[in-house]
Amino acid sequence: MTLPPTVDAELGDDGIWRVDGGDLGCARLLIHLRRHVMTLEAGTVVHLTSTDPVAPIDLPAWCRLTGHVYRGPVEQPGRPTYAIEVASAPAPTAPDRPWHRA
């Protein structure tokens, strides 16, 4: 699998990273999320927007696999958004298949 280009991410004034997953399916979404959280300090919160209907199932499962903290849905107008807190020592995963441990 070829790694897709990076999705948009920006740091809000409130210190929360916002990652726009758009309409990507969860497999590609997790590749982007993995890339992004690898660059962040432990305890950093990321708000991920995604219209993928499987995201509320796959994101908590991925967090359990890696050790990141799934904080759940975020109340906000527009597309569904989910909060994830970066772990201090996440389990490594494969770059092109982040749903598999490395």
mmCIF file of C-alpha atoms in Angstrom:
data_model
loop_
_atom_site.group_PDB
_atom_site.id
_atom_site.type_symbol
_atom_site.label_atom_id
_atom_site.label_comp_id
_atom_site.label_asym_id
_atom_site.label_seq_id
_atom_site.Cartn_x
_atom_site.Cartn_y
_atom_site.Cartn_z
ATOM 1 C CA MET A 1 0.000 0.000 0.000
ATOM 2 C CA THR A 2 1.285 3.459 -0.876
ATOM 3 C CA LEU A 3 1.070 5.937 1.962
ATOM 4 C CA PRO A 4 -1.430 8.695 1.181
ATOM 5 C CA PRO A 5 -0.386 12.337 1.446
ATOM 6 C CA THR A 6 -0.794 13.943 4.842
ATOM 7 C CA VAL A 7 -4.195 15.388 5.775
ATOM 8 C CA ASP A 8 -4.644 18.900 7.130
ATOM 9 C CA ALA A 9 -3.768 19.402 10.785
ATOM 10 C CA GLU A 10 -3.653 22.637 12.743
ATOM 11 C CA LEU A 11 -3.046 23.681 16.310
ATOM 12 C CA GLY A 12 -5.929 25.642 17.788
ATOM 13 C CA ASP A 13 -5.600 28.595 20.158
ATOM 14 C CA ASP A 14 -6.819 26.234 22.888
ATOM 15 C CA GLY A 15 -3.787 23.936 22.455
ATOM 16 C CA ILE A 16 -5.799 21.176 20.785
ATOM 17 C CA TRP A 17 -4.658 19.751 17.470
ATOM 18 C CA ARG A 18 -7.390 19.421 14.878
ATOM 19 C CA VAL A 19 -6.974 16.830 12.149
ATOM 20 C CA ASP A 20 -9.429 16.823 9.268
ATOM 21 C CA GLY A 21 -9.939 13.258 8.064
ATOM 22 C CA GLY A 22 -12.646 14.322 5.637
ATOM 23 C CA ASP A 23 -14.398 11.366 4.051
ATOM 24 C CA LEU A 24 -11.426 8.989 4.218
ATOM 25 C CA GLY A 25 -12.158 5.413 5.193
ATOM 26 C CA CYS A 26 -10.791 4.318 8.550
ATOM 27 C CA ALA A 27 -7.787 2.451 7.116
ATOM 28 C CA ARG A 28 -6.413 5.587 5.458
ATOM 29 C CA LEU A 29 -7.567 7.716 8.365
ATOM 30 C CA LEU A 30 -5.527 5.631 10.818
ATOM 31 C CA ILE A 31 -2.444 5.984 8.617
ATOM 32 C CA HIS A 32 -2.768 9.781 8.843
ATOM 33 C CA LEU A 33 -3.553 9.734 12.538
ATOM 34 C CA ARG A 34 -0.565 7.487 13.304
ATOM 35 C CA ARG A 35 1.760 9.803 11.350
ATOM 36 C CA HIS A 36 0.486 12.849 13.193
ATOM 37 C CA VAL A 37 0.455 11.546 16.763
ATOM 38 C CA MET A 38 4.034 10.268 16.369
ATOM 39 C CA THR A 39 5.148 13.916 16.225
ATOM 40 C CA LEU A 40 3.279 15.039 19.358
ATOM 41 C CA GLU A 41 4.161 15.028 23.047
ATOM 42 C CA ALA A 42 2.428 12.732 25.503
ATOM 43 C CA GLY A 43 -0.803 14.193 26.852
ATOM 44 C CA THR A 44 -1.499 16.223 23.711
ATOM 45 C CA VAL A 45 -5.146 16.075 22.678
ATOM 46 C CA VAL A 46 -6.115 15.635 19.031
ATOM 47 C CA HIS A 47 -9.609 16.271 17.682
ATOM 48 C CA LEU A 48 -10.139 14.184 14.574
ATOM 49 C CA THR A 49 -13.045 14.879 12.228
ATOM 50 C CA SER A 50 -14.282 12.044 10.071
ATOM 51 C CA THR A 51 -17.455 11.212 8.220
ATOM 52 C CA ASP A 52 -16.571 7.496 8.116
ATOM 53 C CA PRO A 53 -19.407 5.685 9.926
ATOM 54 C CA VAL A 54 -16.909 3.113 11.244
ATOM 55 C CA ALA A 55 -14.721 5.725 12.978
ATOM 56 C CA PRO A 56 -16.530 5.457 16.361
ATOM 57 C CA ILE A 57 -15.697 1.739 16.354
ATOM 58 C CA ASP A 58 -12.203 1.742 14.836
ATOM 59 C CA LEU A 59 -10.758 4.692 16.757
ATOM 60 C CA PRO A 60 -11.334 3.220 20.252
ATOM 61 C CA ALA A 61 -10.003 -0.152 19.040
ATOM 62 C CA TRP A 62 -6.881 1.498 17.608
ATOM 63 C CA CYS A 63 -6.354 3.398 20.860
ATOM 64 C CA ARG A 64 -6.573 0.161 22.860
ATOM 65 C CA LEU A 65 -4.041 -1.429 20.487
ATOM 66 C CA THR A 66 -1.563 1.438 20.698
ATOM 67 C CA GLY A 67 -2.100 2.728 24.229
ATOM 68 C CA HIS A 68 -3.420 6.147 23.225
ATOM 69 C CA VAL A 69 -6.465 7.334 25.183
ATOM 70 C CA TYR A 70 -9.759 7.510 23.323
ATOM 71 C CA ARG A 71 -11.727 10.353 24.915
ATOM 72 C CA GLY A 72 -14.808 9.894 22.761
ATOM 73 C CA PRO A 73 -16.983 12.127 20.604
ATOM 74 C CA VAL A 74 -16.602 15.878 20.859
ATOM 75 C CA GLU A 75 -19.687 18.116 20.861
ATOM 76 C CA GLN A 76 -19.235 20.455 17.945
ATOM 77 C CA PRO A 77 -21.321 21.587 14.982
ATOM 78 C CA GLY A 78 -20.573 20.070 11.600
ATOM 79 C CA ARG A 79 -18.944 16.713 10.980
ATOM 80 C CA PRO A 80 -18.438 14.073 13.679
ATOM 81 C CA THR A 81 -15.318 14.715 15.761
ATOM 82 C CA TYR A 82 -13.468 12.410 18.157
ATOM 83 C CA ALA A 83 -10.872 13.189 20.817
ATOM 84 C CA ILE A 84 -7.675 11.189 21.306
ATOM 85 C CA GLU A 85 -4.961 11.815 23.891
ATOM 86 C CA VAL A 86 -1.413 10.904 22.891
ATOM 87 C CA ALA A 87 0.189 8.202 25.074
ATOM 88 C CA SER A 88 3.653 8.568 26.581
ATOM 89 C CA ALA A 89 4.850 5.206 25.258
ATOM 90 C CA PRO A 90 2.480 3.979 22.551
ATOM 91 C CA ALA A 91 2.879 0.493 21.133
ATOM 92 C CA PRO A 92 4.558 0.733 17.720
ATOM 93 C CA THR A 93 2.476 -0.119 14.675
ATOM 94 C CA ALA A 94 3.267 -0.718 11.008
ATOM 95 C CA PRO A 95 3.490 2.574 9.048
ATOM 96 C CA ASP A 96 1.265 1.367 6.216
ATOM 97 C CA ARG A 97 -1.004 -0.783 8.433
ATOM 98 C CA PRO A 98 -1.341 0.994 11.794
ATOM 99 C CA TRP A 99 -3.929 -1.540 12.914
ATOM 100 C CA HIS A 100 -1.054 -4.097 13.145
ATOM 101 C CA ARG A 101 1.673 -3.951 15.771
ATOM 102 C CA ALA A 102 5.160 -3.521 14.387
#
